[in-house]
CSV table of C-alpha atoms in Angstrom, one decimal:
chain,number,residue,atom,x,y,z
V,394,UNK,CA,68.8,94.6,43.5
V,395,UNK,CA,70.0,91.1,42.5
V,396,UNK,CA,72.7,88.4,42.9
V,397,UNK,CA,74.4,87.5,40.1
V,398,UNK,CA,72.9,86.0,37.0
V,399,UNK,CA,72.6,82.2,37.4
V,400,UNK,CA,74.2,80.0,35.4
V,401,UNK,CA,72.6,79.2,32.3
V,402,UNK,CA,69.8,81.8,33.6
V,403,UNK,CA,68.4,79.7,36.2
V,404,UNK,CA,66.0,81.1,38.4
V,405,UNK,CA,67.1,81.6,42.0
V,406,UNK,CA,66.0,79.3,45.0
V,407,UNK,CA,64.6,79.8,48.5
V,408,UNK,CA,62.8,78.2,51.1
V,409,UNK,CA,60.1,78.9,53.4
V,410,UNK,CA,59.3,77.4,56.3
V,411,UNK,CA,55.9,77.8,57.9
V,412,UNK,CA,54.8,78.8,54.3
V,413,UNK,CA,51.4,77.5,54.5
V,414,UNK,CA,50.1,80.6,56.5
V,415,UNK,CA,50.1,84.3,57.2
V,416,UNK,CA,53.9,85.9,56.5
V,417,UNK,CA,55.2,82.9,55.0
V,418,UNK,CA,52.5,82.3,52.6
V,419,UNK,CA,52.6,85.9,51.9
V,420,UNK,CA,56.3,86.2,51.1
V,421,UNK,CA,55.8,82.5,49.1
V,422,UNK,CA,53.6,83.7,46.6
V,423,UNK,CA,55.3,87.3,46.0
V,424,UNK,CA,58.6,85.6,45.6
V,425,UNK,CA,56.7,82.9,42.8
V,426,UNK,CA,55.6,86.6,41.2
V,427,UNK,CA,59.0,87.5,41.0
V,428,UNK,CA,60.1,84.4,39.4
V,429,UNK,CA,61.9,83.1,42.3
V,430,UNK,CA,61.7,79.2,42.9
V,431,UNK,CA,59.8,78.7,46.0
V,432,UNK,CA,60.1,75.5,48.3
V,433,UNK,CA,57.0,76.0,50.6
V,434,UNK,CA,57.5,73.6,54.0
V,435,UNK,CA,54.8,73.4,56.7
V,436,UNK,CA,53.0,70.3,59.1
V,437,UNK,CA,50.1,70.7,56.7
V,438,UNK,CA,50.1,70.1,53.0
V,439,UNK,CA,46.3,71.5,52.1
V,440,UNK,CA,47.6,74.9,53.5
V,441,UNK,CA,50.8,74.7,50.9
V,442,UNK,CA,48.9,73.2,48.3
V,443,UNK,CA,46.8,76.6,48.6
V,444,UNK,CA,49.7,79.3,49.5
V,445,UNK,CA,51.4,77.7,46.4
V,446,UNK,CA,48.3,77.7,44.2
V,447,UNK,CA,49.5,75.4,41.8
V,448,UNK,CA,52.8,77.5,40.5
V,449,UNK,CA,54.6,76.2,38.3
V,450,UNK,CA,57.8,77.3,40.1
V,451,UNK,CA,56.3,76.3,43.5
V,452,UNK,CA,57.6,73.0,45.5
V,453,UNK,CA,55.2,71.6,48.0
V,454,UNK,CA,57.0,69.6,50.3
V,455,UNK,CA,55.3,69.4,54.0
V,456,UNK,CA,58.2,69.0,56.7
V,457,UNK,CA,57.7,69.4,61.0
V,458,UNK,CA,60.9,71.6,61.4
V,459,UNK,CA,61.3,69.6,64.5
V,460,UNK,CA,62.4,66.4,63.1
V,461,UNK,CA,65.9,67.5,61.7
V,462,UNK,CA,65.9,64.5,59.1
V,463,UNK,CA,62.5,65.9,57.8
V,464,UNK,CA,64.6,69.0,57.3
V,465,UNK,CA,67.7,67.7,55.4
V,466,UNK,CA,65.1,65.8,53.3
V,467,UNK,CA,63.8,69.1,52.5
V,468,UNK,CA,66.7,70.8,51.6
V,469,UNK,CA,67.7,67.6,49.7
V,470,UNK,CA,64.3,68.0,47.7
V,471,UNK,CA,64.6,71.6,46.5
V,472,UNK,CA,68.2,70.8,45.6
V,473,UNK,CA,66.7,67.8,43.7
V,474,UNK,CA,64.0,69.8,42.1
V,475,UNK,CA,65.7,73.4,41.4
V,476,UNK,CA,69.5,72.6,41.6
V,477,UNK,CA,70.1,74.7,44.4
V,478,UNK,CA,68.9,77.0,47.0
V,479,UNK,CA,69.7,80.8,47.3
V,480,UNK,CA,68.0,81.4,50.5
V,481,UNK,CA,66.6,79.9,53.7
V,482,UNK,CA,63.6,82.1,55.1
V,483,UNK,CA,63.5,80.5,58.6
V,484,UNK,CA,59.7,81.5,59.6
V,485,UNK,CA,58.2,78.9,60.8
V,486,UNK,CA,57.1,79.5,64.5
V,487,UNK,CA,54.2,79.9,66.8
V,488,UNK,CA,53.2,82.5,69.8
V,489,UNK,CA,52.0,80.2,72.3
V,490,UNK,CA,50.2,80.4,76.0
V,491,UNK,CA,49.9,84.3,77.1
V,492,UNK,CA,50.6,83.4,80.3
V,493,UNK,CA,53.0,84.4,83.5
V,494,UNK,CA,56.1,82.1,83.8
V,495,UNK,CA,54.5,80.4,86.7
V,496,UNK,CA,51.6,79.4,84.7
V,497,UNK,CA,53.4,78.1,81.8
V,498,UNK,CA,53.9,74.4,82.1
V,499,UNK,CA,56.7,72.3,80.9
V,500,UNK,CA,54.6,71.3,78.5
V,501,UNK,CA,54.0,74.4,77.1
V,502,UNK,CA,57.5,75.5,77.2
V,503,UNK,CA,58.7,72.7,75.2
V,504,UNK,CA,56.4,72.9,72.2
V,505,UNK,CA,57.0,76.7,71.9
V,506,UNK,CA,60.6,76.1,72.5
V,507,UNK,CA,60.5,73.3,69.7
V,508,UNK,CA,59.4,74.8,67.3
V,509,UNK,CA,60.7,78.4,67.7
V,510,UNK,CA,64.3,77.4,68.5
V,511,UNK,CA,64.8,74.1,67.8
V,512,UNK,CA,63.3,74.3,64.6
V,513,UNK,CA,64.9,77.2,63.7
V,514,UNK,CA,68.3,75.6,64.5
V,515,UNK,CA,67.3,72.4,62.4
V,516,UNK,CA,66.6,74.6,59.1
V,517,UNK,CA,69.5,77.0,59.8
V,518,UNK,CA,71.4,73.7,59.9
V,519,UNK,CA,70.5,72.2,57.0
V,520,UNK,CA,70.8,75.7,54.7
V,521,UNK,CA,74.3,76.6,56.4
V,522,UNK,CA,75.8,73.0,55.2
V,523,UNK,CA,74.2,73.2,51.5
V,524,UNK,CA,75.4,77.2,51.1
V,525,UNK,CA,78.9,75.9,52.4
V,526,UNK,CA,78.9,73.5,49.9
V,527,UNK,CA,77.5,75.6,47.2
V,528,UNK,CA,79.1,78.9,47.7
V,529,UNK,CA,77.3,81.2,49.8
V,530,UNK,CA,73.6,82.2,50.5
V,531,UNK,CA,71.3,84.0,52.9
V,532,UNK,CA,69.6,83.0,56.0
V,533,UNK,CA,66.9,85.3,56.8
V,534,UNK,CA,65.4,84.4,60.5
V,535,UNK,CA,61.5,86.1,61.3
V,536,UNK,CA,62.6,87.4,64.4
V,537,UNK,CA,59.8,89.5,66.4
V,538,UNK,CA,60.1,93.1,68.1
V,539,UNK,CA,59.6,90.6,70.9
V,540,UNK,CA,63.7,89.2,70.5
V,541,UNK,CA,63.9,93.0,71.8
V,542,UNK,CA,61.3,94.1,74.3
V,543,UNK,CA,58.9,91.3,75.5
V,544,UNK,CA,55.2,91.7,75.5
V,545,UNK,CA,53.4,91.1,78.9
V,546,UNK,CA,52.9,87.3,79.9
V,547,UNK,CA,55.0,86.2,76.5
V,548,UNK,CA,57.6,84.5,78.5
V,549,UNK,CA,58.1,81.5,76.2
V,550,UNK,CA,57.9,83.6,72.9
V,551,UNK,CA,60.2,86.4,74.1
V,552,UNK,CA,62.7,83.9,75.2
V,553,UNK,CA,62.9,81.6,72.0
V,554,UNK,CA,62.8,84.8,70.0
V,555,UNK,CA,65.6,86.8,71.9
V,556,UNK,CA,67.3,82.9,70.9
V,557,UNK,CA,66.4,83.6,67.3
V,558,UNK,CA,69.1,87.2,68.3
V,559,UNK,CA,71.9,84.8,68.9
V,560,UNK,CA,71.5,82.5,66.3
V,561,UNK,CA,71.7,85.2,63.9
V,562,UNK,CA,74.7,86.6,65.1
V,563,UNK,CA,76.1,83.2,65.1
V,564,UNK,CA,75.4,82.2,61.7
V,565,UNK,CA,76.9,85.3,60.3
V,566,UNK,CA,80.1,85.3,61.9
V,567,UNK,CA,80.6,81.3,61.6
V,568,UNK,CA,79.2,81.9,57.9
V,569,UNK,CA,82.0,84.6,57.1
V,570,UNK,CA,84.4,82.4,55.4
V,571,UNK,CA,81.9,81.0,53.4
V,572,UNK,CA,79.9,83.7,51.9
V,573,UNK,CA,76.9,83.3,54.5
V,574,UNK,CA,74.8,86.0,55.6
V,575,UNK,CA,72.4,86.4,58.2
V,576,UNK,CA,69.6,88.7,58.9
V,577,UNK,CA,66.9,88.5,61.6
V,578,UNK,CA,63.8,90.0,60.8
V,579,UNK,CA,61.5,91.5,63.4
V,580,UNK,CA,58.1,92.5,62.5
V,581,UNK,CA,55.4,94.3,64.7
V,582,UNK,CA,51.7,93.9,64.1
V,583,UNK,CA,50.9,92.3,61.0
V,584,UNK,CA,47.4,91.2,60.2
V,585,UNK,CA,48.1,88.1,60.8
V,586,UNK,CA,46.3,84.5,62.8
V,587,UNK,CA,49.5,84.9,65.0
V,588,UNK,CA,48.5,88.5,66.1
V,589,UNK,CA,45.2,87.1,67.1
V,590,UNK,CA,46.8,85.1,69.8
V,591,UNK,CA,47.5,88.0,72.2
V,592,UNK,CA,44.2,89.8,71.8
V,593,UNK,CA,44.2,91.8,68.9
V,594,UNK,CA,40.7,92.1,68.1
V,595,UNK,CA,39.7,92.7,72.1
V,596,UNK,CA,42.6,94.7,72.7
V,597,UNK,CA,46.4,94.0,73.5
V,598,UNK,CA,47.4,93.3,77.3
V,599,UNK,CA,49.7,96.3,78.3
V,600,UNK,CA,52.2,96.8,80.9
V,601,UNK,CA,49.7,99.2,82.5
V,602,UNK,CA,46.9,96.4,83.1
V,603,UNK,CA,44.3,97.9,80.4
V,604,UNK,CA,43.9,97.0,76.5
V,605,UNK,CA,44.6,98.8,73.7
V,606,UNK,CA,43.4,97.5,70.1
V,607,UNK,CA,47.1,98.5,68.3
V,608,UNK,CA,47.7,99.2,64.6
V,609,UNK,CA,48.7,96.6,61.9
V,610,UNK,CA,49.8,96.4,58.5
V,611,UNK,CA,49.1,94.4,55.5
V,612,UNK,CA,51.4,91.0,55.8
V,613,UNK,CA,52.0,92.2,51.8
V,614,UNK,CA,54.2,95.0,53.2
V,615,UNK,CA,55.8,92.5,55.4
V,616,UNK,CA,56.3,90.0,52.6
V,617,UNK,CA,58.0,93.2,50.7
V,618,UNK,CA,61.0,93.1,53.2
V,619,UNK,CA,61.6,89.6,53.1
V,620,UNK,CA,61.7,89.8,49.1
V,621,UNK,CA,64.1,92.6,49.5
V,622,UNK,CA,66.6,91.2,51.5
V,623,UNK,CA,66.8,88.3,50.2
V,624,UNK,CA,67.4,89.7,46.6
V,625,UNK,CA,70.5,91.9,48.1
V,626,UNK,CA,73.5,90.4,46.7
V,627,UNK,CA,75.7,88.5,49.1
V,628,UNK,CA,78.4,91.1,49.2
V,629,UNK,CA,76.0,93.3,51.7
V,630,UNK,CA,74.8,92.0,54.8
V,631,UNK,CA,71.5,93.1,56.5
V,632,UNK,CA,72.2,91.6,60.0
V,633,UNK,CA,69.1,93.5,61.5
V,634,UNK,CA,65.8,94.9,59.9
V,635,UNK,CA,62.8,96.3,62.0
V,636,UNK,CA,59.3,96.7,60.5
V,637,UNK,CA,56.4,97.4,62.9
V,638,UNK,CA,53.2,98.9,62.4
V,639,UNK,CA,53.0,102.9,61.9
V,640,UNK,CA,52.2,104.2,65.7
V,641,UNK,CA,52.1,100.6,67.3
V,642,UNK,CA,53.3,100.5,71.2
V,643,UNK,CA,56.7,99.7,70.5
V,644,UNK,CA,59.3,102.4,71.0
V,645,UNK,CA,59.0,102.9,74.7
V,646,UNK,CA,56.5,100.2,74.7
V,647,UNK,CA,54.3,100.7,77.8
């Protein structure tokens, strides 16, 4: 599937956030593959430099999706360099302390909440007011199985990513009028650094106090969903889409 041609057969547009590493890098260089235009925005331009590997179509342009003016100056770059943007893929996020909520410190809490949420917000932002001006476009937002069943001691994840739910929603009924869609992604158990950060390699805490080392799945397959939604034309809206590993503890986790 694809939009409709651009004008004067331009390729199309999008930007990742946290593209410098696992699913975003991943999805960054399919998308180059497919002759997308990729802007690639992370804290750290070495990791860009080398998800983008020097393509021609690639736009390295490190942003902290923190700082909303970083953002606009983003979005304001890839307009500058490709003309527009098609679509926002809003991944940039981290996993945090696996600890109980009365072990997680304020500290903690803000820096997960930062970047998961707030960041999230800023680049949702930033896309919603250049696809309002530009006619339409697609925000796709990397969820987590976690915006729908928590994993044990992932209070600060779970609850920025359940946010991630809402501001999906949000952005696809405020984007209605103006040809916006929405779609929150939630993947399960890639092979990924993030996976490392709740044990994968010595086993995954479960609810029943024991360990289990869980299936994964190439980030590639991941990066295959992301490249399919966002080539599905605007008339369609994918408001939800699940990928987990095959036999992972998910349905009926416990």
């Amino acid at each position: 599937m694809s939009q409709s041609p651009r004008p004067h057969g331009q390729a199309r547009t999008v930007v990742i956030t946290g593209a410098g590493s696992g699913i975003g890098r991943a999805t960054a260089r399919l998308l180059l593959s497919q002759g997308w235009n990729v802007a690639l925005a992370g804290r750290t331009e070495a990791t860009l430099e080398e998800a983008a590997q020097s393509h021609p179509s690639a736009l390295v342009h490190p942003a902290d999706v923190t700082d909303a003016g970083a953002v606009d100056e983003l979005f304001a770059a890839a307009h500058a360099r490709f003309g527009s943007v098609d679509v926002l893929f809003n991944n940039a996020g981290i996993f945090g302390p696996s600890v109980p909520i009365d072990e997680l410190s304020p500290e903690q809490w803000e820096q997960v909440s930062q970047i998961n949420l707030t960041g999230a917000i800023n680049a949702a932002r930033a896309a919603f007011a250049h696809f309002k001006a530009h006619g339409g476009g697609r925000i796709i937002n990397n969820g987590s199985i976690s915006a729908q069943v928590p994993r044990v001691n992932s209070v600060a994840y779970t609850v920025t990513k359940h946010g991630i739910a809402g501001l999906t929603k949000a952005l696809e009924l405020d984007g209605r009028p103006y040809r916006i869609r929405a779609t929150q992604v939630d993947i399960g158990n890639t092979a990924s650094d993030l996976l490392d950060d709740f044990g994968a390699h010595s086993g995954a805490l479960q609810p029943s106090g024991q360990r289990m080392v869980e299936p994964t799945f190439p980030l590639e397959e991941a990066a295959q969903a992301i490249a399919y939604i966002a080539a599905v034309p605007l008339g369609t809206s994918i408001n939800q889409f699940t990928i987990t590993a095959g036999g992972m503890p998910y349905i009926g986790r416990g």
